[in-house]
C-alpha positions as a Markdown table, in Angstrom:
| # | Residue | x | y | z |
|---|---|---|---|---|
| 1 | Met | 3.3 | 9.2 | 15.4 |
| 2 | Cys | 5.1 | 11.7 | 14.0 |
| 3 | Leu | 5.3 | 15.7 | 14.4 |
| 4 | Glu | 4.5 | 18.5 | 12.2 |
| 5 | Ala | 5.6 | 22.4 | 12.2 |
| 6 | Ile | 3.0 | 24.9 | 11.8 |
| 7 | Leu | 4.0 | 29.1 | 12.0 |
| 8 | Ile | 1.3 | 30.9 | 13.3 |
| 9 | Pro | 1.6 | 34.2 | 13.1 |
| 10 | Lys | 1.3 | 35.4 | 16.9 |
| 11 | Arg | 1.8 | 39.4 | 18.3 |
| 12 | Arg | 4.0 | 39.3 | 21.2 |
| 13 | Lys | 4.0 | 42.2 | 23.1 |
| 14 | Asp | 7.6 | 43.1 | 23.8 |
| 15 | Ile | 9.6 | 46.2 | 23.4 |
| 16 | Met | 10.0 | 46.6 | 19.4 |
| 17 | Asp | 6.0 | 45.3 | 19.4 |
| 18 | Lys | 6.8 | 43.4 | 16.0 |
| 19 | Pro | 4.4 | 40.5 | 15.1 |
| 20 | Arg | 6.7 | 37.1 | 15.3 |
| 21 | Asn | 6.0 | 33.9 | 13.7 |
| 22 | Val | 5.9 | 30.9 | 16.4 |
| 23 | Ala | 6.4 | 27.3 | 15.5 |
| 24 | Val | 3.7 | 25.4 | 16.8 |
| 25 | Tyr | 4.1 | 22.0 | 17.1 |
| 26 | Met | 2.1 | 19.3 | 17.2 |
| 27 | Arg | 1.4 | 15.6 | 17.0 |
| 28 | Val | -0.1 | 14.0 | 13.4 |
| 29 | Ala | -1.7 | 10.7 | 13.8 |
| 30 | Arg | -1.0 | 8.4 | 11.1 |
| 31 | Ala | -2.1 | 5.2 | 9.7 |
| 32 | Pro | -0.5 | 1.8 | 10.7 |
| 33 | Arg | 1.5 | 0.6 | 8.6 |
| 34 | Val | 0.8 | -2.7 | 7.4 |
| 35 | Trp | 2.1 | -5.6 | 5.3 |
| 36 | Ile | 0.3 | -8.4 | 3.9 |
| 37 | Tyr | 2.0 | -11.7 | 3.3 |
| 38 | Cys | 0.0 | -14.5 | 1.9 |
| 39 | Arg | 1.3 | -18.2 | 0.9 |
| 40 | Val | -0.2 | -20.8 | -0.3 |
| 41 | Ala | 2.1 | -24.6 | -0.9 |
| 42 | Ala | 0.4 | -25.6 | -4.1 |
| 43 | Pro | 0.4 | -24.0 | -6.9 |
| 44 | Asp | -3.2 | -22.5 | -6.5 |
| 45 | Ala | -3.7 | -18.9 | -8.5 |
| 46 | Phe | -6.7 | -18.6 | -7.2 |
| 47 | Ala | -6.2 | -19.4 | -3.4 |
| 48 | Leu | -3.6 | -17.0 | -3.5 |
| 49 | Arg | -5.5 | -14.2 | -4.7 |
| 50 | Thr | -8.6 | -15.0 | -3.2 |
| 51 | Gln | -5.9 | -14.5 | 0.6 |
| 52 | Gln | -5.1 | -11.4 | -1.0 |
| 53 | Glu | -8.1 | -10.0 | -1.6 |
| 54 | Glu | -9.1 | -10.9 | 1.9 |
| 55 | Leu | -6.0 | -9.0 | 3.3 |
| 56 | Met | -6.6 | -6.1 | 1.3 |
| 57 | Ala | -10.3 | -5.7 | 2.3 |
| 58 | Phe | -9.2 | -6.0 | 5.8 |
| 59 | Ala | -6.8 | -2.8 | 5.4 |
| 60 | Lys | -9.0 | -1.2 | 3.9 |
| 61 | Glu | -11.7 | -1.5 | 6.3 |
| 62 | Asn | -9.2 | -0.5 | 9.5 |
| 63 | His | -7.8 | 2.2 | 7.5 |
| 64 | Tyr | -4.1 | 0.5 | 7.0 |
| 65 | Glu | -1.6 | 1.9 | 5.1 |
| 66 | Val | -0.8 | -1.0 | 3.1 |
| 67 | Met | 3.3 | -0.6 | 2.3 |
| 68 | Gly | 3.3 | -3.8 | 0.7 |
| 69 | Cys | 2.6 | -7.2 | -0.3 |
| 70 | Thr | 4.3 | -10.6 | -0.4 |
| 71 | Ala | 2.4 | -13.1 | -2.2 |
| 72 | Lys | 4.0 | -16.3 | -2.6 |
| 73 | Gln | 3.2 | -20.3 | -3.7 |
| 74 | Glu | 6.2 | -21.7 | -1.7 |
| 75 | Thr | 6.3 | -24.7 | 1.6 |
| 76 | Gly | 5.5 | -23.3 | 5.1 |
| 77 | Thr | 7.7 | -26.6 | 6.6 |
| 78 | Thr | 11.2 | -23.9 | 6.5 |
| 79 | Met | 11.4 | -21.0 | 7.6 |
| 80 | Val | 14.1 | -20.1 | 4.8 |
| 81 | Arg | 11.8 | -18.9 | 1.7 |
| 82 | Ser | 12.0 | -15.8 | -0.3 |
| 83 | Gly | 8.5 | -14.6 | 1.5 |
| 84 | Leu | 9.9 | -14.2 | 4.9 |
| 85 | Ala | 13.0 | -12.6 | 3.4 |
| 86 | Glu | 11.3 | -9.9 | 2.0 |
| 87 | Ile | 8.9 | -9.3 | 5.5 |
| 88 | Thr | 12.3 | -9.8 | 7.3 |
| 89 | Asn | 14.2 | -7.0 | 4.8 |
| 90 | Ala | 10.7 | -4.9 | 5.7 |
| 91 | Ala | 10.8 | -4.7 | 9.3 |
| 92 | Leu | 14.6 | -4.7 | 9.7 |
| 93 | Arg | 14.3 | -1.4 | 7.2 |
| 94 | Gly | 11.1 | -0.5 | 9.7 |
| 95 | Glu | 8.7 | 0.0 | 7.1 |
| 96 | Met | 5.8 | -1.8 | 8.6 |
| 97 | Asp | 4.1 | -1.5 | 12.3 |
| 98 | Ile | 2.0 | -4.6 | 11.3 |
| 99 | Leu | 1.9 | -7.9 | 9.5 |
| 100 | Leu | -1.2 | -9.4 | 8.1 |
| 101 | Val | -1.5 | -12.6 | 7.4 |
| 102 | Leu | -4.8 | -15.1 | 6.9 |
| 103 | Asn | -3.8 | -17.3 | 9.9 |
| 104 | Ala | -0.2 | -18.4 | 11.5 |
| 105 | Thr | 0.2 | -21.7 | 9.1 |
| 106 | Arg | 0.9 | -19.1 | 5.9 |
| 107 | Leu | 4.0 | -18.1 | 8.3 |
| 108 | Gly | 4.9 | -21.8 | 9.0 |
| 109 | Arg | 3.7 | -24.7 | 9.7 |
| 110 | Asp | 6.5 | -25.2 | 12.5 |
| 111 | Ile | 4.6 | -24.1 | 15.2 |
| 112 | Trp | 7.8 | -22.9 | 17.7 |
| 113 | Arg | 9.7 | -21.7 | 14.9 |
| 114 | Thr | 6.6 | -19.6 | 14.0 |
| 115 | Leu | 6.4 | -18.6 | 17.4 |
| 116 | Glu | 10.2 | -17.2 | 17.2 |
| 117 | Tyr | 9.7 | -15.4 | 13.6 |
| 118 | Val | 6.8 | -13.8 | 15.6 |
| 119 | Gly | 8.6 | -13.1 | 18.5 |
| 120 | Trp | 11.6 | -11.8 | 16.4 |
| 121 | Leu | 9.4 | -9.1 | 14.6 |
| 122 | Gly | 7.8 | -8.1 | 17.7 |
| 123 | Glu | 11.1 | -6.9 | 18.7 |
| 124 | His | 11.1 | -5.2 | 16.0 |
| 125 | Asn | 8.0 | -3.6 | 16.4 |
| 126 | Val | 6.1 | -5.5 | 13.8 |
| 127 | Glu | 2.4 | -6.9 | 15.3 |
| 128 | Val | 1.2 | -10.0 | 13.5 |
| 129 | Val | -2.6 | -9.6 | 12.5 |
| 130 | Cys | -4.4 | -12.9 | 11.6 |
| 131 | Leu | -7.9 | -12.7 | 10.2 |
| 132 | Asn | -8.8 | -15.6 | 11.8 |
| 133 | Gly | -7.5 | -13.9 | 15.5 |
| 134 | Glu | -5.6 | -17.1 | 16.3 |
| 135 | Leu | -2.1 | -15.2 | 17.5 |
| 136 | Ser | -1.5 | -12.4 | 19.9 |
| 137 | Asn | 1.9 | -10.7 | 20.5 |
| 138 | Arg | 1.3 | -11.9 | 24.3 |
| 139 | Glu | 0.1 | -15.2 | 24.0 |
| 140 | Val | 3.2 | -15.5 | 21.4 |
| 141 | Gly | 5.7 | -14.4 | 24.6 |
| 142 | Arg | 3.8 | -16.9 | 27.0 |
| 143 | Leu | 4.3 | -19.7 | 24.6 |
| 144 | Leu | 8.2 | -18.4 | 24.3 |
| 145 | Arg | 9.2 | -18.7 | 27.9 |
| 146 | Thr | 6.8 | -22.2 | 28.6 |
| 147 | Lys | 9.2 | -23.6 | 25.8 |
| 148 | Gln | 12.3 | -21.8 | 27.6 |
| 149 | Ala | 11.1 | -23.4 | 30.5 |
| 150 | Met | 10.1 | -26.8 | 29.4 |
| 151 | Gln | 14.4 | -26.8 | 27.9 |
| 152 | Gly | 16.0 | -25.3 | 30.9 |
| 153 | Gly | 14.1 | -28.2 | 32.7 |
| 154 | Ala | 14.8 | -30.9 | 30.6 |
| 155 | Ile | 18.4 | -30.3 | 30.9 |
């Protein structure tokens, strides 16, 4: 939401009885800003394009404003990769409200590292939306707390 000022001429009764401009502030809703992330491990331009088209169609259908799209052919076994660096930088700059992915494995194959990354995005006010519905911020928080409790209990 952002604020927009509109000057409205309004007649007010005062000593001089002059018309005055009065600023009225109102909230103007904006479409959620979304960043699209597509990844394939093997060279497959068709699969990458298919992911991108499906995510773009979902964004359009839900009236999201697409701020950027990262489509990469890179492994999902490590979290240190150029595609995630683009997302991280966009999140740090506050350019998105939602990260849109086909499924959680597009972010990473290591479930705990992926959950930690999704948690980090949540801390930076970015919600991760998976088209297959397999991931929610509430679920990520619960799983991370469970992991921390398990690690704390093992020490």
